[in-house]
């Protein structure tokens, strides 16, 4: 690695997950694995969550983060990864500035 | 293992999740693309679901496992494609319909594997720390490219002027260039303070693996530099891929506008955008004008701004 590297952003969820893990915190990672056409965040988008519920990144425009974080805290407790499905109705979608809704699937796993 | 690709591990068994992550970080530090496959859903029972992750390296070798067998072979093949396209994908197997894919890990159910690419950062080697260089470097950094600045004038190439640059090189051009090795995910932009230096940098740039090379200047200047390089022995097919006049043809005039045109061209290159065919110009257009190059090109030299 070049010695003068500047991080792309201090809010990169993977980097944050790594940093938290180094500090000895519990960490879960939530990743969008499938989504619909005009969804706010594409597949591959990630959210890092620590044992206290602190989070960095995003898996939607803010519609489902709350539920994902709640599930992540459970995943850190029992260690079992899970695949979550959320349906965003067209009405809800409209409220967050999207023309239509769809289904988003988020994989949540304990990484530390 | 049902696939015949090389593996670095004698056996994937016993590779922990942390080992997979360590291998991923190693590939990233080496600047090589790789992909991470994760079992996100399995109907049926899967043992050790916590460690159902597999890293696929550029050469197809793996660390970790998603269960072995034909399904794993398919995931490896898809992962190598995903490294090229850069788009993550979910790969679903219906093992009931295709019992041959079953590794014994999931009995007759379905299996969903999410595969995401980890690509090395895109780097921009920017020759010339003048007005255009400064703004272009700043915009490039904002877009997320890692920028290295090269200039022979320390007052235009220093960490105070480019605080967020990955590296700033001040010194003789040839000496700096000898230590640089752009890869296919690197871009080179040439906007030095003199035609002679531009020619010197271009002579070097076309011998590198850089995916994108662009040089500032009017058509007349580009013709001059091109003839000079051809006479000096640079093969014409190497020169033909150089983007010049640089930037999408949007009539850019100020350093900021030029930076936008150049970065737009770079984005089109990275993302495979259509603008590259319609609004981008290369040296080869001097002989065979493309639709973009037939639009009348202003012949004023933007050098004063570089």
mmCIF file of C-alpha atoms in Angstrom:
data_model
loop_
_atom_site.group_PDB
_atom_site.id
_atom_site.type_symbol
_atom_site.label_atom_id
_atom_site.label_comp_id
_atom_site.label_asym_id
_atom_site.label_seq_id
_atom_site.Cartn_x
_atom_site.Cartn_y
_atom_site.Cartn_z
ATOM 1 C CA UNK A 1 0.000 0.000 0.000
ATOM 2 C CA UNK A 2 1.238 3.481 -0.812
ATOM 3 C CA UNK A 3 2.284 5.286 2.328
ATOM 4 C CA UNK A 4 0.300 8.457 1.684
ATOM 5 C CA UNK A 5 -3.064 6.838 1.110
ATOM 6 C CA UNK A 6 -6.072 8.955 1.910
ATOM 7 C CA UNK A 7 -9.173 6.873 2.629
ATOM 8 C CA UNK A 8 -11.863 7.352 -0.016
ATOM 9 C CA UNK A 9 -14.288 8.152 2.733
ATOM 10 C CA UNK A 10 -14.260 7.612 6.483
ATOM 11 C CA UNK A 11 -17.765 6.227 6.181
ATOM 12 C CA UNK A 12 -16.956 3.153 4.095
ATOM 13 C CA UNK A 13 -18.889 0.412 5.942
ATOM 14 C CA UNK A 14 -16.318 -2.342 5.276
ATOM 15 C CA UNK A 15 -13.482 -0.224 6.627
ATOM 16 C CA UNK A 16 -15.621 0.731 9.605
ATOM 17 C CA UNK A 17 -16.461 -2.930 10.283
ATOM 18 C CA UNK A 18 -12.748 -3.738 10.227
ATOM 19 C CA UNK A 19 -11.922 -0.875 12.602
ATOM 20 C CA UNK A 20 -14.661 -1.864 15.036
ATOM 21 C CA UNK A 21 -13.535 -5.495 14.937
ATOM 22 C CA UNK A 22 -9.974 -4.396 15.762
ATOM 23 C CA UNK A 23 -11.290 -2.478 18.751
ATOM 24 C CA UNK A 24 -12.841 -5.710 19.952
ATOM 25 C CA UNK A 25 -16.447 -4.674 19.370
ATOM 26 C CA UNK A 26 -19.189 -6.966 18.086
ATOM 27 C CA UNK A 27 -19.853 -6.200 14.432
ATOM 28 C CA UNK A 28 -22.536 -7.231 11.985
ATOM 29 C CA UNK A 29 -22.573 -6.475 8.289
ATOM 30 C CA UNK A 30 -25.780 -6.043 6.296
ATOM 31 C CA UNK A 31 -25.514 -6.270 2.520
ATOM 32 C CA UNK A 32 -28.167 -5.635 -0.135
ATOM 33 C CA UNK A 33 -28.142 -8.863 -2.164
ATOM 34 C CA UNK A 34 -31.079 -8.245 -4.437
ATOM 35 C CA UNK A 35 -33.286 -5.302 -5.167
ATOM 36 C CA UNK A 36 -35.457 -3.758 -7.839
ATOM 37 C CA UNK A 37 -34.784 -1.441 -10.742
ATOM 38 C CA UNK A 38 -34.967 2.057 -9.351
ATOM 39 C CA UNK A 39 -34.196 1.184 -5.718
ATOM 40 C CA UNK A 40 -32.308 3.785 -3.710
ATOM 41 C CA UNK A 41 -29.256 1.588 -3.036
ATOM 42 C CA UNK A 42 -27.944 -1.042 -5.483
ATOM 43 C CA UNK A 43 -26.993 -4.648 -4.696
ATOM 44 C CA UNK A 44 -23.681 -4.698 -2.859
ATOM 45 C CA UNK A 45 -24.525 -1.655 -0.695
ATOM 46 C CA UNK A 46 -23.594 -2.330 2.897
ATOM 47 C CA UNK A 47 -24.340 -1.217 6.422
ATOM 48 C CA UNK A 48 -21.967 -1.937 9.313
ATOM 49 C CA UNK A 49 -23.537 -2.183 12.771
ATOM 50 C CA UNK A 50 -21.761 -2.508 16.116
ATOM 51 C CA UNK A 51 -22.994 -4.123 19.326
ATOM 52 C CA UNK A 52 -24.356 -0.816 20.593
ATOM 53 C CA UNK A 53 -26.410 -0.231 17.488
ATOM 54 C CA UNK A 54 -24.067 2.383 15.990
ATOM 55 C CA UNK A 55 -24.083 2.125 12.206
ATOM 56 C CA UNK A 56 -22.256 3.341 9.112
ATOM 57 C CA UNK A 57 -23.383 3.032 5.503
ATOM 58 C CA UNK A 58 -26.838 2.447 4.087
ATOM 59 C CA UNK A 59 -28.974 -0.275 2.554
ATOM 60 C CA UNK A 60 -31.930 1.879 1.514
ATOM 61 C CA UNK A 61 -32.913 5.489 1.442
ATOM 62 C CA UNK A 62 -33.586 5.181 5.160
ATOM 63 C CA UNK A 63 -36.839 3.184 4.946
ATOM 64 C CA UNK A 64 -35.559 -0.109 6.356
ATOM 65 C CA UNK A 65 -32.380 0.757 8.274
ATOM 66 C CA UNK A 66 -34.192 0.663 11.622
ATOM 67 C CA UNK A 67 -35.413 -2.915 11.127
ATOM 68 C CA UNK A 68 -32.063 -4.051 9.734
ATOM 69 C CA UNK A 69 -30.232 -2.690 12.786
ATOM 70 C CA UNK A 70 -32.676 -4.442 15.146
ATOM 71 C CA UNK A 71 -32.117 -7.730 13.319
ATOM 72 C CA UNK A 72 -28.349 -7.140 13.291
ATOM 73 C CA UNK A 73 -28.304 -6.863 17.081
ATOM 74 C CA UNK A 74 -29.976 -10.287 17.263
ATOM 75 C CA UNK A 75 -27.542 -11.730 14.742
ATOM 76 C CA UNK A 76 -24.671 -10.553 16.953
ATOM 77 C CA UNK A 77 -26.352 -12.265 19.908
ATOM 78 C CA UNK A 78 -26.980 -15.684 18.385
ATOM 79 C CA UNK A 79 -24.365 -15.667 15.614
ATOM 80 C CA UNK A 80 -26.738 -17.028 12.973
ATOM 81 C CA UNK A 81 -26.760 -15.119 9.687
ATOM 82 C CA UNK A 82 -30.130 -14.355 8.141
ATOM 83 C CA UNK A 83 -31.641 -13.148 4.908
ATOM 84 C CA UNK A 84 -34.247 -10.416 5.363
ATOM 85 C CA UNK A 85 -36.870 -9.457 2.817
ATOM 86 C CA UNK A 86 -38.582 -6.100 2.780
ATOM 87 C CA UNK A 87 -41.371 -4.985 0.548
ATOM 88 C CA UNK A 88 -41.419 -1.296 -0.048
ATOM 89 C CA UNK A 89 -44.912 -0.343 -1.171
ATOM 90 C CA UNK A 90 -45.267 2.139 -3.975
ATOM 91 C CA UNK A 91 -46.862 4.530 -1.509
ATOM 92 C CA UNK A 92 -43.908 4.343 0.884
ATOM 93 C CA UNK A 93 -41.563 4.610 -2.081
ATOM 94 C CA UNK A 94 -43.224 7.807 -3.233
ATOM 95 C CA UNK A 95 -42.684 9.340 0.199
ATOM 96 C CA UNK A 96 -38.937 8.776 0.035
ATOM 97 C CA UNK A 97 -38.724 10.157 -3.489
ATOM 98 C CA UNK A 98 -38.958 7.020 -5.609
ATOM 99 C CA UNK A 99 -41.413 6.510 -8.418
ATOM 100 C CA UNK A 100 -42.227 2.948 -7.425
ATOM 101 C CA UNK A 101 -41.512 0.315 -4.825
ATOM 102 C CA UNK A 102 -40.340 -3.267 -4.922
ATOM 103 C CA UNK A 103 -38.643 -5.903 -2.828
ATOM 104 C CA UNK A 104 -35.216 -5.625 -1.301
ATOM 105 C CA UNK A 105 -33.340 -8.540 0.254
ATOM 106 C CA UNK A 106 -30.652 -7.892 2.825
ATOM 107 C CA UNK A 107 -28.190 -10.466 4.149
ATOM 108 C CA UNK A 108 -27.118 -9.859 7.744
ATOM 109 C CA UNK A 109 -24.084 -11.640 9.178
ATOM 110 C CA UNK A 110 -21.922 -11.397 12.266
ATOM 111 C CA UNK A 111 -18.348 -10.606 11.299
ATOM 112 C CA UNK A 112 -16.815 -10.045 14.730
ATOM 113 C CA UNK B 1 -13.141 -30.600 -6.136
ATOM 114 C CA UNK B 2 -15.075 -30.973 -9.324
ATOM 115 C CA UNK B 3 -13.353 -28.041 -11.015
ATOM 116 C CA UNK B 4 -9.833 -28.177 -12.349
ATOM 117 C CA UNK B 5 -8.700 -24.682 -11.443
ATOM 118 C CA UNK B 6 -5.621 -24.170 -9.304
ATOM 119 C CA UNK B 7 -6.173 -23.588 -5.605
ATOM 120 C CA UNK B 8 -3.663 -22.118 -3.230
ATOM 121 C CA UNK B 9 -4.923 -24.317 -0.427
ATOM 122 C CA UNK B 10 -4.390 -28.057 -0.602
ATOM 123 C CA UNK B 11 -7.871 -28.302 0.878
ATOM 124 C CA UNK B 12 -10.510 -25.672 1.435
ATOM 125 C CA UNK B 13 -11.570 -27.468 4.592
ATOM 126 C CA UNK B 14 -10.569 -25.768 7.783
ATOM 127 C CA UNK B 15 -10.346 -22.295 6.250
ATOM 128 C CA UNK B 16 -11.958 -19.971 8.754
ATOM 129 C CA UNK B 17 -14.010 -16.922 7.943
ATOM 130 C CA UNK B 18 -11.149 -14.733 9.159
ATOM 131 C CA UNK B 19 -8.771 -16.501 6.772
ATOM 132 C CA UNK B 20 -11.110 -15.669 3.916
ATOM 133 C CA UNK B 21 -11.153 -11.992 4.928
ATOM 134 C CA UNK B 22 -7.364 -11.980 5.337
ATOM 135 C CA UNK B 23 -6.963 -13.386 1.852
ATOM 136 C CA UNK B 24 -9.358 -10.742 0.531
ATOM 137 C CA UNK B 25 -7.337 -7.955 2.147
ATOM 138 C CA UNK B 26 -4.153 -9.465 0.735
ATOM 139 C CA UNK B 27 -5.574 -9.385 -2.802
ATOM 140 C CA UNK B 28 -6.697 -5.782 -2.316
ATOM 141 C CA UNK B 29 -3.274 -4.735 -1.067
ATOM 142 C CA UNK B 30 -1.692 -6.360 -4.091
ATOM 143 C CA UNK B 31 -4.015 -4.314 -6.285
ATOM 144 C CA UNK B 32 -5.684 -7.392 -7.791
ATOM 145 C CA UNK B 33 -9.425 -7.786 -8.386
ATOM 146 C CA UNK B 34 -11.222 -10.592 -6.542
ATOM 147 C CA UNK B 35 -14.782 -11.565 -5.624
ATOM 148 C CA UNK B 36 -16.432 -12.744 -2.443
ATOM 149 C CA UNK B 37 -19.182 -15.385 -2.592
ATOM 150 C CA UNK B 38 -21.541 -15.851 0.373
ATOM 151 C CA UNK B 39 -24.294 -18.405 0.875
ATOM 152 C CA UNK B 40 -27.178 -16.147 1.869
ATOM 153 C CA UNK B 41 -30.000 -18.644 1.685
ATOM 154 C CA UNK B 42 -30.202 -22.396 1.712
ATOM 155 C CA UNK B 43 -33.342 -24.493 1.899
ATOM 156 C CA UNK B 44 -32.237 -27.613 3.612
ATOM 157 C CA UNK B 45 -29.563 -27.973 6.202
ATOM 158 C CA UNK B 46 -26.136 -26.455 5.781
ATOM 159 C CA UNK B 47 -23.450 -27.131 8.335
ATOM 160 C CA UNK B 48 -21.105 -24.321 9.380
ATOM 161 C CA UNK B 49 -23.222 -21.628 7.758
ATOM 162 C CA UNK B 50 -21.117 -19.030 9.544
ATOM 163 C CA UNK B 51 -18.160 -19.862 7.377
ATOM 164 C CA UNK B 52 -20.000 -20.347 4.092
ATOM 165 C CA UNK B 53 -17.908 -17.766 2.299
ATOM 166 C CA UNK B 54 -15.469 -18.181 -0.529
ATOM 167 C CA UNK B 55 -12.954 -15.791 -2.006
ATOM 168 C CA UNK B 56 -12.314 -16.164 -5.721
ATOM 169 C CA UNK B 57 -9.060 -14.698 -6.962
ATOM 170 C CA UNK B 58 -8.420 -13.277 -10.427
ATOM 171 C CA UNK B 59 -6.802 -16.544 -11.568
ATOM 172 C CA UNK B 60 -9.801 -18.585 -10.379
ATOM 173 C CA UNK B 61 -8.090 -19.962 -7.285
ATOM 174 C CA UNK B 62 -10.124 -19.914 -4.066
ATOM 175 C CA UNK B 63 -10.000 -19.583 -0.282
ATOM 176 C CA UNK B 64 -12.879 -20.939 1.772
ATOM 177 C CA UNK B 65 -15.802 -22.798 0.264
ATOM 178 C CA UNK B 66 -19.478 -22.552 -0.606
ATOM 179 C CA UNK B 67 -19.843 -26.295 -0.423
ATOM 180 C CA UNK B 68 -17.738 -27.653 -3.252
ATOM 181 C CA UNK B 69 -19.065 -29.631 -6.162
ATOM 182 C CA UNK B 70 -20.451 -28.410 -9.441
ATOM 183 C CA UNK B 71 -22.339 -25.529 -7.826
ATOM 184 C CA UNK B 72 -19.074 -24.170 -6.448
ATOM 185 C CA UNK B 73 -17.474 -24.545 -9.872
ATOM 186 C CA UNK B 74 -20.300 -22.476 -11.337
ATOM 187 C CA UNK B 75 -19.891 -19.827 -8.662
ATOM 188 C CA UNK B 76 -16.172 -19.586 -9.428
ATOM 189 C CA UNK B 77 -16.876 -19.127 -13.145
ATOM 190 C CA UNK B 78 -19.522 -16.459 -12.449
ATOM 191 C CA UNK B 79 -17.216 -14.724 -9.956
ATOM 192 C CA UNK B 80 -14.550 -14.306 -12.621
ATOM 193 C CA UNK B 81 -17.125 -12.595 -14.863
ATOM 194 C CA UNK B 82 -18.291 -10.384 -11.990
ATOM 195 C CA UNK B 83 -14.691 -9.198 -11.473
ATOM 196 C CA UNK B 84 -14.794 -7.926 -15.039
ATOM 197 C CA UNK B 85 -18.254 -6.346 -15.039
ATOM 198 C CA UNK B 86 -18.025 -4.993 -11.495
ATOM 199 C CA UNK B 87 -21.703 -5.768 -10.855
ATOM 200 C CA UNK B 88 -22.619 -7.968 -7.870
ATOM 201 C CA UNK B 89 -25.083 -10.791 -8.541
ATOM 202 C CA UNK B 90 -27.140 -13.382 -6.773
ATOM 203 C CA UNK B 91 -26.689 -16.862 -8.192
ATOM 204 C CA UNK B 92 -29.535 -19.229 -7.402
ATOM 205 C CA UNK B 93 -29.433 -22.994 -7.728
ATOM 206 C CA UNK B 94 -32.421 -25.248 -7.635
ATOM 207 C CA UNK B 95 -30.804 -28.436 -6.455
ATOM 208 C CA UNK B 96 -34.019 -30.384 -6.649
ATOM 209 C CA UNK B 97 -34.206 -29.857 -10.405
ATOM 210 C CA UNK B 98 -30.454 -30.230 -10.843
ATOM 211 C CA UNK B 99 -29.342 -32.952 -8.425
ATOM 212 C CA UNK B 100 -25.949 -33.006 -10.134
ATOM 213 C CA UNK B 101 -25.196 -29.571 -8.652
ATOM 214 C CA UNK B 102 -25.795 -30.848 -5.145
ATOM 215 C CA UNK B 103 -22.603 -31.065 -3.169
ATOM 216 C CA UNK B 104 -24.217 -32.971 -0.358
ATOM 217 C CA UNK B 105 -24.241 -29.793 1.671
ATOM 218 C CA UNK B 106 -27.829 -28.957 0.864
ATOM 219 C CA UNK B 107 -30.119 -31.890 0.217
ATOM 220 C CA UNK B 108 -32.442 -31.281 -2.668
ATOM 221 C CA UNK B 109 -33.319 -27.709 -1.717
ATOM 222 C CA UNK B 110 -32.342 -24.401 -3.153
ATOM 223 C CA UNK B 111 -29.174 -22.427 -2.708
ATOM 224 C CA UNK B 112 -28.641 -18.670 -3.159
ATOM 225 C CA UNK B 113 -25.096 -17.393 -3.357
ATOM 226 C CA UNK B 114 -24.382 -13.659 -3.419
ATOM 227 C CA UNK B 115 -21.204 -12.761 -5.276
ATOM 228 C CA UNK B 116 -19.728 -9.272 -4.953
ATOM 229 C CA UNK B 117 -16.641 -7.882 -6.661
ATOM 230 C CA UNK B 118 -13.758 -6.221 -4.829
ATOM 231 C CA UNK B 119 -11.904 -4.182 -7.383
ATOM 232 C CA UNK B 120 -8.698 -2.229 -6.887
ATOM 233 C CA UNK B 121 -9.120 1.527 -6.630
ATOM 234 C CA UNK B 122 -9.010 3.497 -9.836
ATOM 235 C CA UNK B 123 -5.898 5.616 -9.887
ATOM 236 C CA UNK B 124 -5.221 8.760 -11.874
ATOM 237 C CA UNK B 125 -1.671 9.789 -12.731
ATOM 238 C CA UNK B 126 -1.924 13.473 -13.405
ATOM 239 C CA UNK B 127 1.032 15.076 -15.136
ATOM 240 C CA UNK B 128 1.123 18.829 -14.569
ATOM 241 C CA UNK B 129 0.105 20.535 -11.332
ATOM 242 C CA UNK B 130 -0.997 23.813 -12.964
ATOM 243 C CA UNK B 131 -4.495 25.322 -13.061
ATOM 244 C CA UNK B 132 -6.131 22.522 -15.043
ATOM 245 C CA UNK B 133 -4.212 19.885 -13.068
ATOM 246 C CA UNK B 134 -5.307 21.333 -9.750
ATOM 247 C CA UNK B 135 -9.017 21.403 -10.555
ATOM 248 C CA UNK B 136 -8.958 18.046 -12.365
ATOM 249 C CA UNK B 137 -7.184 16.418 -9.432
ATOM 250 C CA UNK B 138 -9.695 17.853 -6.987
ATOM 251 C CA UNK B 139 -12.732 16.674 -8.989
ATOM 252 C CA UNK B 140 -11.106 13.257 -9.531
ATOM 253 C CA UNK B 141 -10.573 12.890 -5.802
ATOM 254 C CA UNK B 142 -14.206 13.799 -5.146
ATOM 255 C CA UNK B 143 -15.305 11.122 -7.615
ATOM 256 C CA UNK B 144 -13.266 8.583 -5.671
ATOM 257 C CA UNK B 145 -10.175 8.102 -7.826
ATOM 258 C CA UNK B 146 -6.801 7.894 -6.093
ATOM 259 C CA UNK B 147 -4.698 10.703 -7.515
ATOM 260 C CA UNK B 148 -0.938 10.999 -7.966
ATOM 261 C CA UNK B 149 0.454 14.338 -9.137
ATOM 262 C CA UNK B 150 3.625 14.567 -11.175
ATOM 263 C CA UNK B 151 5.404 17.838 -12.063
ATOM 264 C CA UNK B 152 9.023 18.911 -12.391
ATOM 265 C CA UNK B 153 8.263 22.129 -10.493
ATOM 266 C CA UNK B 154 8.128 21.602 -6.698
ATOM 267 C CA UNK B 155 6.067 24.789 -6.311
ATOM 268 C CA UNK B 156 3.316 23.130 -8.380
ATOM 269 C CA UNK B 157 3.769 19.638 -6.971
ATOM 270 C CA UNK B 158 3.650 19.591 -3.197
ATOM 271 C CA UNK B 159 1.461 18.207 -0.436
ATOM 272 C CA UNK B 160 0.173 21.682 0.517
ATOM 273 C CA UNK B 161 -1.287 22.194 -2.975
ATOM 274 C CA UNK B 162 -2.636 18.621 -3.171
ATOM 275 C CA UNK B 163 -3.268 17.616 0.465
ATOM 276 C CA UNK B 164 -5.502 14.643 -0.373
ATOM 277 C CA UNK B 165 -3.343 13.206 -3.170
ATOM 278 C CA UNK B 166 -2.183 9.619 -2.740
ATOM 279 C CA UNK B 167 1.275 10.810 -3.699
ATOM 280 C CA UNK B 168 2.924 13.930 -5.094
ATOM 281 C CA UNK B 169 6.070 13.544 -7.181
ATOM 282 C CA UNK B 170 8.292 16.575 -7.782
ATOM 283 C CA UNK B 171 11.440 16.120 -9.843
ATOM 284 C CA UNK B 172 12.682 15.370 -13.336
ATOM 285 C CA UNK B 173 9.928 13.776 -15.465
ATOM 286 C CA UNK B 174 11.964 10.794 -16.638
ATOM 287 C CA UNK B 175 13.114 9.940 -13.123
ATOM 288 C CA UNK B 176 9.564 9.987 -11.743
ATOM 289 C CA UNK B 177 8.121 8.026 -14.660
ATOM 290 C CA UNK B 178 10.712 5.266 -14.215
ATOM 291 C CA UNK B 179 9.180 4.519 -10.805
ATOM 292 C CA UNK B 180 5.526 4.419 -11.910
ATOM 293 C CA UNK B 181 3.659 1.371 -13.207
ATOM 294 C CA UNK B 182 0.060 2.226 -14.141
ATOM 295 C CA UNK B 183 -2.189 -0.857 -14.443
ATOM 296 C CA UNK B 184 -5.315 -1.399 -16.531
ATOM 297 C CA UNK B 185 -7.412 0.377 -13.880
ATOM 298 C CA UNK B 186 -5.126 3.424 -14.008
ATOM 299 C CA UNK B 187 -5.639 6.558 -16.039
ATOM 300 C CA UNK B 188 -3.014 9.011 -17.254
ATOM 301 C CA UNK B 189 -3.808 12.665 -17.907
ATOM 302 C CA UNK B 190 -1.139 14.850 -19.475
ATOM 303 C CA UNK B 191 -1.323 18.635 -18.994
ATOM 304 C CA UNK B 192 2.229 19.779 -18.305
ATOM 305 C CA UNK B 193 3.605 23.290 -18.733
ATOM 306 C CA UNK B 194 5.206 22.605 -22.109
ATOM 307 C CA UNK B 195 4.664 20.710 -25.370
ATOM 308 C CA UNK B 196 8.102 19.120 -25.061
ATOM 309 C CA UNK B 197 7.227 17.676 -21.650
ATOM 310 C CA UNK B 198 3.821 16.513 -22.894
ATOM 311 C CA UNK B 199 5.600 14.647 -25.695
ATOM 312 C CA UNK B 200 8.085 13.112 -23.263
ATOM 313 C CA UNK B 201 5.310 11.922 -20.916
ATOM 314 C CA UNK B 202 3.188 10.622 -23.807
ATOM 315 C CA UNK B 203 6.132 8.614 -25.176
ATOM 316 C CA UNK B 204 6.287 6.851 -21.821
ATOM 317 C CA UNK B 205 2.521 6.620 -21.229
ATOM 318 C CA UNK B 206 1.786 4.645 -24.403
ATOM 319 C CA UNK B 207 4.220 1.931 -23.295
ATOM 320 C CA UNK B 208 2.320 1.400 -20.005
ATOM 321 C CA UNK B 209 -0.806 -0.687 -19.299
ATOM 322 C CA UNK B 210 -2.836 2.426 -18.414
ATOM 323 C CA UNK B 211 -6.473 1.912 -19.423
ATOM 324 C CA UNK B 212 -6.981 5.549 -20.320
ATOM 325 C CA UNK B 213 -4.520 8.110 -21.638
ATOM 326 C CA UNK B 214 -5.554 11.695 -22.354
ATOM 327 C CA UNK B 215 -3.470 14.681 -23.430
ATOM 328 C CA UNK B 216 -4.508 18.319 -23.389
ATOM 329 C CA UNK B 217 -4.010 20.610 -26.377
ATOM 330 C CA UNK B 218 -5.443 21.823 -29.648
ATOM 331 C CA UNK B 219 -5.629 19.695 -32.786
ATOM 332 C CA UNK B 220 -2.610 21.518 -34.215
ATOM 333 C CA UNK B 221 -0.481 20.790 -31.147
ATOM 334 C CA UNK B 222 -1.605 17.169 -31.079
ATOM 335 C CA UNK B 223 -0.596 16.766 -34.740
ATOM 336 C CA UNK B 224 2.840 18.188 -33.907
ATOM 337 C CA UNK B 225 3.382 15.905 -30.925
ATOM 338 C CA UNK B 226 2.110 12.914 -32.888
ATOM 339 C CA UNK B 227 4.496 13.496 -35.833
ATOM 340 C CA UNK B 228 7.343 13.966 -33.383
ATOM 341 C CA UNK B 229 6.606 10.644 -31.655
ATOM 342 C CA UNK B 230 6.108 8.778 -34.939
ATOM 343 C CA UNK B 231 9.463 10.066 -36.205
ATOM 344 C CA UNK B 232 11.087 8.991 -32.933
ATOM 345 C CA UNK B 233 9.787 5.451 -33.479
ATOM 346 C CA UNK B 234 6.575 5.172 -31.426
ATOM 347 C CA UNK B 235 4.259 2.793 -33.343
ATOM 348 C CA UNK B 236 1.093 4.545 -34.583
ATOM 349 C CA UNK B 237 -1.242 1.864 -33.174
ATOM 350 C CA UNK B 238 -0.011 2.749 -29.699
ATOM 351 C CA UNK B 239 -0.760 6.416 -30.248
ATOM 352 C CA UNK B 240 -4.200 5.822 -31.691
ATOM 353 C CA UNK B 241 -5.792 5.067 -28.342
ATOM 354 C CA UNK B 242 -4.738 8.397 -26.834
ATOM 355 C CA UNK B 243 -7.689 10.669 -26.063
ATOM 356 C CA UNK B 244 -6.900 13.989 -27.720
ATOM 357 C CA UNK B 245 -8.237 16.606 -27.873
ATOM 358 C CA UNK B 246 -8.898 15.451 -24.334
ATOM 359 C CA UNK B 247 -12.339 15.414 -22.718
ATOM 360 C CA UNK B 248 -15.854 15.040 -24.016
ATOM 361 C CA UNK B 249 -16.691 17.572 -26.691
ATOM 362 C CA UNK B 250 -18.832 19.952 -24.629
ATOM 363 C CA UNK B 251 -17.096 23.185 -25.602
ATOM 364 C CA UNK B 252 -15.210 23.429 -22.291
ATOM 365 C CA UNK B 253 -13.190 26.621 -21.883
ATOM 366 C CA UNK B 254 -12.200 27.408 -18.291
ATOM 367 C CA UNK B 255 -10.006 25.058 -16.188
ATOM 368 C CA UNK B 256 -13.109 23.970 -14.278
ATOM 369 C CA UNK B 257 -15.047 23.241 -17.472
ATOM 370 C CA UNK B 258 -12.086 21.368 -18.944
ATOM 371 C CA UNK B 259 -11.839 19.302 -15.755
ATOM 372 C CA UNK B 260 -15.534 18.406 -16.038
ATOM 373 C CA UNK B 261 -15.113 17.381 -19.700
ATOM 374 C CA UNK B 262 -12.019 15.296 -18.879
ATOM 375 C CA UNK B 263 -13.571 13.611 -15.846
ATOM 376 C CA UNK B 264 -16.759 12.922 -17.827
ATOM 377 C CA UNK B 265 -14.621 11.177 -20.445
ATOM 378 C CA UNK B 266 -12.835 9.187 -17.719
ATOM 379 C CA UNK B 267 -16.154 8.158 -16.154
ATOM 380 C CA UNK B 268 -17.399 7.052 -19.587
ATOM 381 C CA UNK B 269 -14.192 5.019 -19.951
ATOM 382 C CA UNK B 270 -14.521 3.400 -16.504
ATOM 383 C CA UNK B 271 -18.253 2.719 -16.815
ATOM 384 C CA UNK B 272 -18.307 1.866 -20.497
ATOM 385 C CA UNK B 273 -20.644 4.785 -21.191
ATOM 386 C CA UNK B 274 -21.988 5.485 -24.641
ATOM 387 C CA UNK B 275 -20.522 9.019 -24.672
ATOM 388 C CA UNK B 276 -17.135 7.442 -25.326
ATOM 389 C CA UNK B 277 -18.301 6.573 -28.837
ATOM 390 C CA UNK B 278 -20.207 9.737 -29.575
ATOM 391 C CA UNK B 279 -18.513 12.635 -27.790
ATOM 392 C CA UNK B 280 -14.950 11.441 -27.172
ATOM 393 C CA UNK B 281 -12.040 11.934 -29.550
ATOM 394 C CA UNK B 282 -8.792 10.019 -30.009
ATOM 395 C CA UNK B 283 -5.632 10.648 -31.980
ATOM 396 C CA UNK B 284 -6.771 8.115 -34.589
ATOM 397 C CA UNK B 285 -9.625 10.517 -35.462
ATOM 398 C CA UNK B 286 -7.033 12.804 -37.036
ATOM 399 C CA UNK B 287 -6.946 10.279 -39.902
ATOM 400 C CA UNK B 288 -10.461 8.846 -39.696
ATOM 401 C CA UNK B 289 -12.806 11.349 -38.088
ATOM 402 C CA UNK B 290 -15.355 9.785 -35.718
ATOM 403 C CA UNK B 291 -18.839 11.311 -35.422
ATOM 404 C CA UNK B 292 -17.551 13.186 -32.384
ATOM 405 C CA UNK B 293 -14.459 14.459 -34.137
ATOM 406 C CA UNK B 294 -16.267 15.806 -37.180
ATOM 407 C CA UNK B 295 -17.797 18.545 -35.091
ATOM 408 C CA UNK B 296 -15.674 21.619 -35.789
ATOM 409 C CA UNK B 297 -12.969 21.761 -33.182
ATOM 410 C CA UNK B 298 -11.787 25.129 -31.955
ATOM 411 C CA UNK B 299 -8.094 25.410 -32.642
ATOM 412 C CA UNK B 300 -7.256 27.745 -29.830
ATOM 413 C CA UNK B 301 -4.733 26.249 -27.486
ATOM 414 C CA UNK B 302 -5.807 25.839 -23.884
ATOM 415 C CA UNK B 303 -2.167 25.665 -22.838
ATOM 416 C CA UNK B 304 -2.309 29.103 -21.267
ATOM 417 C CA UNK B 305 -4.632 27.589 -18.692
ATOM 418 C CA UNK B 306 -2.568 24.469 -18.035
#
